Short mmCIF file of C-alpha atoms in Angstrom, two decimals:
data_model
loop_
_atom_site.label_atom_id
_atom_site.label_comp_id
_atom_site.label_asym_id
_atom_site.label_seq_id
_atom_site.Cartn_x
_atom_site.Cartn_y
_atom_site.Cartn_z
CA MET X 1 11.76 33.19 -5.74
CA SER X 2 8.27 31.78 -6.28
CA ILE X 3 7.66 28.29 -8.03
CA GLU X 4 4.95 28.28 -10.43
CA GLN X 5 2.56 25.76 -9.93
CA ARG X 6 0.31 23.92 -12.72
CA LYS X 7 -2.72 21.49 -12.23
CA VAL X 8 -2.46 17.94 -13.01
CA LYS X 9 -5.52 15.49 -13.77
CA VAL X 10 -4.97 12.83 -11.34
CA TRP X 11 -8.25 11.45 -10.20
CA ASP X 12 -10.85 10.37 -13.20
CA PHE X 13 -14.55 10.98 -12.68
CA PRO X 14 -15.36 7.14 -11.97
CA THR X 15 -12.97 7.10 -9.10
CA ARG X 16 -14.21 10.27 -7.90
CA LEU X 17 -17.94 9.28 -8.04
CA PHE X 18 -17.18 5.84 -6.39
CA HIS X 19 -15.76 7.47 -3.29
CA TRP X 20 -18.35 10.27 -2.50
CA ALA X 21 -21.23 7.62 -3.26
CA MET X 22 -19.53 5.10 -1.10
CA VAL X 23 -19.14 7.66 1.75
CA SER X 24 -22.99 8.07 1.40
CA LEU X 25 -23.80 4.69 0.96
CA LEU X 26 -22.23 4.03 4.29
CA ALA X 27 -23.73 6.90 6.17
CA SER X 28 -27.46 5.70 4.83
CA LEU X 29 -26.65 2.27 5.71
CA TRP X 30 -25.63 3.05 9.38
CA TRP X 31 -28.94 5.28 9.40
CA THR X 32 -31.14 2.33 7.97
CA ALA X 33 -29.84 -0.33 10.41
CA ASP X 34 -30.37 2.01 13.43
CA ILE X 35 -34.02 2.96 12.74
CA GLY X 36 -35.10 -0.52 11.34
CA GLU X 37 -35.49 -0.17 7.93
CA MET X 38 -33.77 -3.63 6.89
CA GLN X 39 -35.37 -3.82 3.62
CA TRP X 40 -33.64 -0.49 2.56
CA HIS X 41 -30.72 -1.15 4.22
CA GLN X 42 -30.40 -4.39 1.93
CA VAL X 43 -31.11 -2.36 -1.11
CA LEU X 44 -28.16 0.09 -0.29
CA ALA X 45 -26.05 -2.74 0.54
CA TYR X 46 -26.42 -4.10 -2.80
CA VAL X 47 -26.07 -0.84 -4.29
CA LEU X 48 -22.78 -0.76 -2.19
CA MET X 49 -21.77 -4.25 -3.50
CA VAL X 50 -22.33 -2.77 -7.46
CA LEU X 51 -19.53 -0.10 -6.51
CA ILE X 52 -17.03 -2.24 -4.51
CA VAL X 53 -16.92 -4.71 -7.28
CA PHE X 54 -16.68 -1.83 -9.93
CA ARG X 55 -13.94 -0.68 -7.93
CA ILE X 56 -11.94 -3.92 -7.79
CA VAL X 57 -12.58 -4.45 -11.74
CA TRP X 58 -11.25 -0.62 -12.01
CA GLY X 59 -7.95 -1.42 -9.99
CA PHE X 60 -6.98 -3.76 -12.51
CA VAL X 61 -8.17 -2.14 -15.73
CA GLY X 62 -8.90 1.42 -14.86
CA SER X 63 -6.68 4.98 -14.75
CA GLU X 64 -3.43 4.78 -13.80
CA THR X 65 -3.44 6.05 -10.43
CA SER X 66 -6.71 4.05 -9.68
CA GLN X 67 -4.45 0.90 -10.38
CA PHE X 68 -3.80 -1.27 -7.15
CA ARG X 69 -0.11 -1.71 -8.77
CA GLN X 70 0.62 1.68 -8.57
CA PHE X 71 0.25 2.24 -4.87
CA PHE X 72 -0.25 -1.13 -3.32
CA VAL X 73 3.60 -1.37 -2.92
CA SER X 74 5.92 -3.47 -0.93
CA PRO X 75 6.23 -3.22 3.22
CA LYS X 76 9.66 -1.94 3.02
CA LYS X 77 8.50 0.99 0.78
CA VAL X 78 5.62 1.93 3.29
CA ILE X 79 7.98 1.98 6.32
CA ASP X 80 10.55 3.92 4.37
CA TYR X 81 7.90 6.13 3.82
CA THR X 82 6.80 6.35 7.19
CA LEU X 83 10.11 6.88 8.38
CA THR X 84 10.97 9.76 5.74
CA GLU X 85 10.87 13.38 6.96
CA PRO X 86 9.54 15.48 5.37
CA LYS X 87 7.08 13.07 3.43
CA PRO X 88 7.56 13.09 -0.27
CA ARG X 89 4.71 14.07 -2.10
CA SER X 90 2.73 11.49 -4.45
CA LEU X 91 0.79 12.18 -7.43
CA GLY X 92 -1.64 9.75 -6.41
CA HIS X 93 -1.86 7.64 -3.40
CA ASN X 94 0.78 7.77 -1.26
CA PRO X 95 2.02 4.07 0.37
CA LEU X 96 0.29 4.56 3.49
CA GLY X 97 -2.76 5.82 1.55
CA GLY X 98 -2.60 2.84 -0.64
CA TYR X 99 -2.65 0.47 2.21
CA MET X 100 -5.70 2.27 3.56
CA VAL X 101 -7.64 1.59 0.51
CA VAL X 102 -7.02 -1.93 0.08
CA ALA X 103 -7.92 -2.45 3.89
CA LEU X 104 -11.13 -0.30 3.40
CA LEU X 105 -11.95 -2.42 0.77
CA SER X 106 -11.11 -5.78 2.23
CA LEU X 107 -13.46 -4.59 5.33
CA LEU X 108 -16.32 -3.64 3.13
CA LEU X 109 -16.11 -7.30 1.02
CA VAL X 110 -16.19 -8.91 4.47
CA GLN X 111 -18.84 -6.57 5.54
CA LEU X 112 -20.95 -7.11 2.38
CA THR X 113 -20.19 -11.04 2.27
CA THR X 114 -21.68 -11.56 5.82
CA GLY X 115 -24.47 -9.74 5.20
CA LEU X 116 -25.64 -12.29 2.84
CA PHE X 117 -25.98 -14.84 5.83
CA ALA X 118 -26.77 -12.14 8.38
CA THR X 119 -30.20 -12.44 10.21
CA ASP X 120 -32.07 -10.32 12.82
CA GLU X 121 -34.06 -13.18 13.77
CA ILE X 122 -37.45 -11.34 13.27
CA PHE X 123 -38.33 -10.21 9.67
CA THR X 124 -35.00 -9.84 7.78
CA GLU X 125 -32.60 -12.55 6.50
CA GLY X 126 -29.61 -12.44 4.20
CA PRO X 127 -30.57 -14.22 0.87
CA LEU X 128 -27.75 -16.92 1.32
CA ILE X 129 -28.98 -18.16 4.87
CA TYR X 130 -29.89 -21.37 3.90
CA LEU X 131 -26.49 -22.46 2.97
CA VAL X 132 -25.44 -22.36 6.55
CA SER X 133 -26.47 -23.70 9.91
CA ALA X 134 -28.34 -21.21 12.73
CA ASP X 135 -25.16 -21.20 14.38
CA THR X 136 -22.99 -20.17 11.66
CA ALA X 137 -25.63 -17.26 10.44
CA SER X 138 -25.71 -16.21 14.23
CA TRP X 139 -21.74 -16.01 14.24
CA LEU X 140 -21.63 -14.44 10.66
CA THR X 141 -24.56 -11.53 12.01
CA TRP X 142 -22.24 -10.88 14.84
CA LEU X 143 -19.14 -10.26 12.58
CA HIS X 144 -21.33 -8.37 10.06
CA LYS X 145 -21.91 -6.03 13.27
CA THR X 146 -18.26 -5.92 14.73
CA ASN X 147 -16.80 -5.28 11.25
CA PHE X 148 -18.86 -2.32 11.15
CA ASN X 149 -17.58 -0.92 14.07
CA ILE X 150 -14.03 -1.62 12.49
CA ILE X 151 -14.89 0.05 9.26
CA LEU X 152 -15.80 3.09 11.26
CA ALA X 153 -12.65 3.01 12.99
CA PHE X 154 -10.58 2.59 9.70
CA ALA X 155 -12.68 5.36 8.56
CA ALA X 156 -11.85 7.78 11.06
CA ILE X 157 -8.37 7.38 10.75
CA HIS X 158 -8.45 8.18 7.11
CA VAL X 159 -10.40 11.37 7.71
CA LEU X 160 -7.63 12.40 10.43
CA ALA X 161 -4.99 11.76 8.21
CA VAL X 162 -6.67 13.75 5.26
CA ILE X 163 -6.93 16.42 7.68
CA VAL X 164 -3.05 16.30 8.47
CA HIS X 165 -2.62 16.40 4.66
CA VAL X 166 -4.80 19.56 4.07
CA ILE X 167 -3.01 21.05 7.07
CA LYS X 168 0.33 20.74 5.78
CA GLY X 169 -0.85 22.14 2.57
CA ASP X 170 -1.53 18.86 0.50
CA ASN X 171 -5.25 19.59 -0.14
CA ILE X 172 -6.02 16.01 -1.35
CA LEU X 173 -9.76 16.36 -0.17
CA LYS X 174 -10.02 19.25 -3.29
CA ALA X 175 -8.22 17.01 -5.59
CA MET X 176 -10.94 14.29 -4.85
CA PHE X 177 -13.74 16.94 -5.90
CA SER X 178 -12.03 18.27 -8.72
CA GLY X 179 -9.84 15.32 -10.02
CA TYR X 180 -6.76 18.09 -10.15
CA LYS X 181 -3.71 18.48 -7.89
CA GLN X 182 -1.37 21.57 -8.16
CA VAL X 183 2.39 20.48 -8.34
CA ASN X 184 5.42 22.20 -8.17
CA GLU X 185 7.84 20.11 -10.15
CA PRO X 186 7.74 18.73 -13.73
CA VAL X 187 5.58 15.63 -13.69
CA VAL X 188 4.02 13.35 -16.32
CA ALA X 189 0.45 13.24 -16.37
CA PRO X 190 -0.75 9.88 -15.34
CA ARG X 191 -2.90 8.04 -18.09
CA LEU X 192 -6.78 8.47 -17.33
CA ARG X 193 -9.24 5.46 -18.86
CA PRO X 194 -12.37 7.22 -20.75
CA ILE X 195 -15.63 7.25 -19.07
CA TRP X 196 -17.39 5.14 -21.56
CA LEU X 197 -15.20 2.03 -20.30
CA ALA X 198 -16.19 2.73 -16.75
CA PHE X 199 -20.09 3.35 -17.99
CA ILE X 200 -19.91 -0.10 -19.65
CA LEU X 201 -18.33 -2.05 -16.73
CA GLY X 202 -21.16 -0.07 -14.15
CA VAL X 203 -23.88 -1.31 -16.33
CA ALA X 204 -22.88 -4.74 -16.46
CA ILE X 205 -22.18 -5.15 -12.55
CA PHE X 206 -25.29 -3.51 -12.02
CA ALA X 207 -27.18 -5.87 -13.98
CA LEU X 208 -25.58 -8.92 -12.82
CA ILE X 209 -26.27 -7.65 -9.03
CA TRP X 210 -29.65 -6.64 -9.93
CA TRP X 211 -30.65 -10.01 -11.27
CA LEU X 212 -29.26 -12.05 -8.56
CA LEU X 213 -29.92 -9.64 -5.29
CA LEU X 214 -31.83 -6.39 -5.93
CA GLU X 215 -34.53 -6.95 -7.94
CA PRO X 216 -36.39 -9.46 -5.41
CA VAL X 217 -35.78 -6.90 -2.75
CA VAL X 218 -37.02 -3.95 -4.91
CA ARG X 219 -39.95 -5.54 -5.84
CA PHE X 220 -41.14 -6.06 -2.17
CA LEU X 221 -40.42 -2.40 -0.96
#
């Protein structure tokens, strides 16, 4: 006897937009650094900063499945989830996925912060480089480059985990496009916050970063 499936809205539009915009920006940042387009690299980095700051704020005031308290659980729960077979399905992030989100956001914060003090020692310097010594700037530049390789490694692990989930029949990739998951058992749909709230937050964060960082770079493009 087949079990009837139903669709449940799990991911709000702001969370999905953040996810795919972040993927696109990381690829663009890699490319602009590789070809030496450092002014565009800075512009894209500050746009990424808008996204990261928004996601952190949204992790506290946003939709239920986007809030950190919903998926950043105790290490014991992560270990129990890891050892359980078969893995229980989660409506939002599973415990391991939640830790991956926090890890990636932390690495991206390190990347953006070190970039503010980095220098290529030729044309481009971060806007806060005047606050540190030459040796400190050199070390932060090294950390900025090294940390990006760590981000790539974590991103590769994340992609591999998604592929494994899809193979096992849990198409979380499709859910991150559509926002919906197919569920077999009765569940309470998560509370999703309205788009207008995300829009107001996004505009406010963009305006602040534009005023502090973006506008001077864009003016000289």
